[in-house]
DNA sequence: TTCATACCTGCAAACATGCGCAGTTATATG
DNA sequence: CATATAACTGCGCATGTTTGCAGGTATGAA
């Protein structure tokens, strides 16, 4: 019954793909809609070569898709709920962050334009 | 406004921590309650040294906690909802998995003892 | 056709991670 | 005390990842 093993390996592959700050920022940047490589490079203040390399990785794992229009290549998230799921990880980040800035998680959600699910208090 | 950068780095750290099949299996194994190192080593069929190394990583990032009783060190997940959130990633794993085994996700959930949230059909 | 723009790929150096193994600490037991 | 068991840490090698850079393709405009 190697299914558990297979699944954990597939999950680990996904996590490895997301284990880079710039790739997370790319996914966040694409949350508001498709963007081309130059636009992403400007938004993240990184060389476009690097953006291409990251996008190629995300593309081979089917997390983003490409649409070409003239010289521009526009990228979009295949499954937009991915970005929401990523933000659900905020409660699990190291305690230091939570202690040093008590409302850092809410700040992050606000910065990334996501409604606070605990907005009752 | 470097908060977005800081947050994406913290998130990337978390993802890197989870980007290993054996560490995911450890977290899954601890879902049913605390276990000691030897127990985990037997469950995953891995040398206990390796288990120790993985647990040390998870510990320094406060994902698991340790309780000592005699010679045994028992580990538990600090925030049990972590395991549930990890399984929420299954819809995002590479399309190949979904095409080759259409109900692999349900199989995985069943294997890992989690109720299927789409159990209406 | 020539030039500029937008993007991609290949490669090698730098860097990070995973692993086995040897040695160590801590606790229990005879 | 000596010995056994449980677990940890440090270290070196192998493997994987990230990055800059050089060179390449494709599109559009002069």
PDB file of C-alpha atoms (C1' of nucleotides) in Angstrom, chain A residues 37-38 52-53 71 73 75, chain C residues 4-10:
ATOM      1  CA  UNK A  37       6.992  38.930 -17.581  1.00  0.00           C
ATOM      2  CA  UNK A  38       8.216  42.532 -17.743  1.00  0.00           C
ATOM      3  CA  UNK A  52      11.332  33.596 -16.485  1.00  0.00           C
ATOM      4  CA  UNK A  53      13.171  30.875 -14.630  1.00  0.00           C
ATOM      5  CA  UNK A  71       5.928  39.719 -27.996  1.00  0.00           C
ATOM      6  CA  UNK A  73       3.797  36.382 -22.559  1.00  0.00           C
ATOM      7  CA  UNK A  75       0.822  34.357 -17.093  1.00  0.00           C
TER       8      UNK A  75
ATOM      9  C1'  DA C   4      14.873  46.785 -30.928  1.00  0.00           C
ATOM     10  C1'  DT C   5      11.985  44.528 -27.606  1.00  0.00           C
ATOM     11  C1'  DA C   6      10.301  40.571 -24.933  1.00  0.00           C
ATOM     12  C1'  DC C   7      11.292  36.410 -23.446  1.00  0.00           C
ATOM     13  C1'  DC C   8      13.623  31.903 -23.145  1.00  0.00           C
ATOM     14  C1'  DT C   9      17.375  28.288 -22.378  1.00  0.00           C
ATOM     15  C1'  DG C  10      22.003  26.338 -21.108  1.00  0.00           C
TER      16       DG C  10
END
